[in-house]
Amino acid sequence: MSFQQWMESRCALHRTRRYDWNALKFQADFDPKYRRAQMRYLGTGGTGVSADSNTVPAEHFTFSTMIIPAGNEGPMHLHTDVEEVFFVLRGKVKVMCEKDGQTWEAILGERDLISIPPGVYRGEINIGEEDALMCVMLGANKPITPTYPPEHPLAKIKR
């Protein structure tokens, strides 16, 4: 591969991306409030999508954008192996965290960021009136698929 081809293979242009509303469809099928879409740029992230030839291969972390419609949410989940970063580009998102029975929450708006360490449950709800758009970064090239709290209904669903 030439240097030019190699560098071009490391570009993920917005015009060549599409939102994947099916990446987390099993959650939305359980309850429509979990409907959201992922647009992958670097690797496939932690949604369980095994491959996407239209992304830059991830070496050290993944990067995607996520649309969360107004009122919808990403359920509480746990990454045991990676830090996860949310960076809000548009909208207002409530982030909830829990570890060892202790809880914490914050409201993130435009250009706000949170870094959540491995081993901390996290969930987010779009509390605004428009679609929220956020960047999501995970600290591994192929993160382990997250798990849900044992009492959460999604913990019992097979993908």
CSV table of C-alpha atoms in Angstrom, one decimal:
chain,number,residue,atom,x,y,z
A,1,MET,CA,0.0,0.0,0.0
A,2,SER,CA,1.4,3.4,-0.9
A,3,PHE,CA,1.7,6.2,1.7
A,4,GLN,CA,-1.3,8.0,0.0
A,5,GLN,CA,-3.5,4.9,0.1
A,6,TRP,CA,-2.5,4.2,3.8
A,7,MET,CA,-3.3,7.8,4.8
A,8,GLU,CA,-6.6,7.7,2.9
A,9,SER,CA,-7.5,4.5,4.7
A,10,ARG,CA,-7.1,6.4,8.0
A,11,CYS,CA,-9.7,9.0,7.0
A,12,ALA,CA,-13.4,8.6,7.9
A,13,LEU,CA,-15.3,11.4,6.1
A,14,HIS,CA,-18.7,12.4,7.4
A,15,ARG,CA,-20.2,12.2,4.0
A,16,THR,CA,-19.4,8.5,3.9
A,17,ARG,CA,-21.0,7.7,7.3
A,18,ARG,CA,-24.5,6.6,8.0
A,19,TYR,CA,-26.3,6.3,11.3
A,20,ASP,CA,-26.8,2.7,12.4
A,21,TRP,CA,-30.1,2.5,14.2
A,22,ASN,CA,-29.7,-1.3,14.3
A,23,ALA,CA,-26.5,-1.4,16.4
A,24,LEU,CA,-28.5,-1.3,19.6
A,25,LYS,CA,-31.9,-2.4,18.1
A,26,PHE,CA,-32.2,-5.3,20.6
A,27,GLN,CA,-32.6,-2.6,23.3
A,28,ALA,CA,-35.2,-0.6,21.3
A,29,ASP,CA,-37.1,-3.8,20.5
A,30,PHE,CA,-37.4,-4.4,24.3
A,31,ASP,CA,-38.4,-0.8,25.0
A,32,PRO,CA,-38.6,2.1,22.4
A,33,LYS,CA,-37.1,4.5,25.0
A,34,TYR,CA,-33.7,2.8,24.3
A,35,ARG,CA,-33.7,3.7,20.6
A,36,ARG,CA,-30.6,5.5,19.5
A,37,ALA,CA,-28.1,5.4,16.7
A,38,GLN,CA,-24.4,5.0,16.3
A,39,MET,CA,-22.2,6.5,13.6
A,40,ARG,CA,-18.8,4.8,13.6
A,41,TYR,CA,-15.6,6.4,12.7
A,42,LEU,CA,-12.7,4.6,14.4
A,43,GLY,CA,-13.4,0.9,15.2
A,44,THR,CA,-16.8,-0.5,16.1
A,45,GLY,CA,-17.1,0.7,19.7
A,46,GLY,CA,-18.8,-1.2,22.5
A,47,THR,CA,-22.3,-1.7,20.9
A,48,GLY,CA,-21.6,-5.3,19.9
A,49,VAL,CA,-21.2,-4.6,16.2
A,50,SER,CA,-18.5,-7.1,15.3
A,51,ALA,CA,-17.2,-5.5,12.1
A,52,ASP,CA,-17.6,-2.4,10.0
A,53,SER,CA,-15.3,-2.1,6.9
A,54,ASN,CA,-16.3,1.6,6.6
A,55,THR,CA,-14.3,2.6,9.7
A,56,VAL,CA,-10.7,3.4,10.3
A,57,PRO,CA,-9.3,0.4,12.1
A,58,ALA,CA,-8.9,1.1,15.8
A,59,GLU,CA,-5.5,0.7,17.3
A,60,HIS,CA,-5.8,2.1,20.9
A,61,PHE,CA,-9.4,3.4,21.3
A,62,THR,CA,-12.7,3.7,19.4
A,63,PHE,CA,-14.6,6.8,18.4
A,64,SER,CA,-18.2,7.2,17.2
A,65,THR,CA,-21.0,9.7,17.4
A,66,MET,CA,-24.4,8.8,19.0
A,67,ILE,CA,-27.8,10.3,18.4
A,68,ILE,CA,-30.2,10.0,21.3
A,69,PRO,CA,-33.7,11.2,20.5
A,70,ALA,CA,-35.4,13.5,23.0
A,71,GLY,CA,-36.6,11.6,26.0
A,72,ASN,CA,-34.7,8.4,25.0
A,73,GLU,CA,-31.9,6.9,27.0
A,74,GLY,CA,-28.9,4.6,27.1
A,75,PRO,CA,-29.5,2.1,29.9
A,76,MET,CA,-27.2,1.6,32.8
A,77,HIS,CA,-24.3,-0.5,31.7
A,78,LEU,CA,-20.8,-1.5,32.7
A,79,HIS,CA,-17.5,-1.7,30.9
A,80,THR,CA,-15.1,-3.8,32.9
A,81,ASP,CA,-12.2,-3.2,30.6
A,82,VAL,CA,-12.2,0.4,29.4
A,83,GLU,CA,-12.7,4.0,30.2
A,84,GLU,CA,-15.6,5.5,28.3
A,85,VAL,CA,-15.8,9.2,27.4
A,86,PHE,CA,-19.0,11.1,26.5
A,87,PHE,CA,-18.6,14.5,24.8
A,88,VAL,CA,-21.9,16.3,24.1
A,89,LEU,CA,-21.9,18.2,20.9
A,90,ARG,CA,-25.6,19.2,21.0
A,91,GLY,CA,-28.4,18.8,23.5
A,92,LYS,CA,-28.7,18.2,27.2
A,93,VAL,CA,-27.9,14.8,28.6
A,94,LYS,CA,-28.2,13.5,32.2
A,95,VAL,CA,-25.5,11.0,33.0
A,96,MET,CA,-26.0,8.7,35.9
A,97,CYS,CA,-23.1,6.6,37.5
A,98,GLU,CA,-23.1,3.9,40.2
A,99,LYS,CA,-20.4,2.0,41.9
A,100,ASP,CA,-20.6,-0.2,45.0
A,101,GLY,CA,-24.1,1.2,45.9
A,102,GLN,CA,-23.0,4.8,45.6
A,103,THR,CA,-24.7,7.0,42.9
A,104,TRP,CA,-23.8,10.2,41.2
A,105,GLU,CA,-25.4,12.2,38.3
A,106,ALA,CA,-24.6,15.3,36.3
A,107,ILE,CA,-26.3,17.3,33.5
A,108,LEU,CA,-24.0,17.7,30.5
A,109,GLY,CA,-24.6,20.3,27.8
A,110,GLU,CA,-22.9,21.4,24.6
A,111,ARG,CA,-19.1,20.8,24.8
A,112,ASP,CA,-19.3,19.1,28.2
A,113,LEU,CA,-17.3,15.9,28.7
A,114,ILE,CA,-17.3,13.1,31.2
A,115,SER,CA,-14.7,10.3,31.5
A,116,ILE,CA,-16.0,7.2,33.2
A,117,PRO,CA,-13.5,4.7,34.5
A,118,PRO,CA,-13.9,0.9,34.0
A,119,GLY,CA,-16.0,-0.8,36.7
A,120,VAL,CA,-18.4,2.1,37.1
A,121,TYR,CA,-22.0,1.6,35.8
A,122,ARG,CA,-23.1,4.4,33.5
A,123,GLY,CA,-26.3,5.5,31.7
A,124,GLU,CA,-27.5,8.6,30.0
A,125,ILE,CA,-30.9,10.2,29.3
A,126,ASN,CA,-31.6,12.9,26.8
A,127,ILE,CA,-33.5,15.4,28.9
A,128,GLY,CA,-33.6,18.1,26.2
A,129,GLU,CA,-36.3,18.8,23.6
A,130,GLU,CA,-34.1,18.0,20.6
A,131,ASP,CA,-32.0,15.0,19.5
A,132,ALA,CA,-28.8,14.9,21.6
A,133,LEU,CA,-25.6,14.3,19.6
A,134,MET,CA,-22.5,13.1,21.5
A,135,CYS,CA,-19.1,11.7,20.8
A,136,VAL,CA,-18.4,8.4,22.4
A,137,MET,CA,-14.8,7.1,22.9
A,138,LEU,CA,-13.8,3.8,24.4
A,139,GLY,CA,-10.3,3.1,25.6
A,140,ALA,CA,-9.5,-0.1,23.7
A,141,ASN,CA,-9.5,-1.1,20.0
A,142,LYS,CA,-12.0,-3.9,20.6
A,143,PRO,CA,-13.8,-3.3,24.0
A,144,ILE,CA,-15.6,-6.1,25.7
A,145,THR,CA,-19.4,-5.8,25.1
A,146,PRO,CA,-20.9,-4.1,28.2
A,147,THR,CA,-23.1,-5.8,30.7
A,148,TYR,CA,-26.2,-4.5,32.5
A,149,PRO,CA,-27.0,-4.5,36.3
A,150,PRO,CA,-28.3,-8.0,37.2
A,151,GLU,CA,-31.7,-6.5,38.1
A,152,HIS,CA,-32.1,-4.6,34.8
A,153,PRO,CA,-34.5,-6.3,32.3
A,154,LEU,CA,-31.9,-6.0,29.5
A,155,ALA,CA,-29.5,-8.3,31.5
A,156,LYS,CA,-31.8,-11.2,30.6
A,157,ILE,CA,-31.9,-10.5,26.9
A,158,LYS,CA,-29.8,-12.5,24.5
A,159,ARG,CA,-28.4,-10.6,21.5
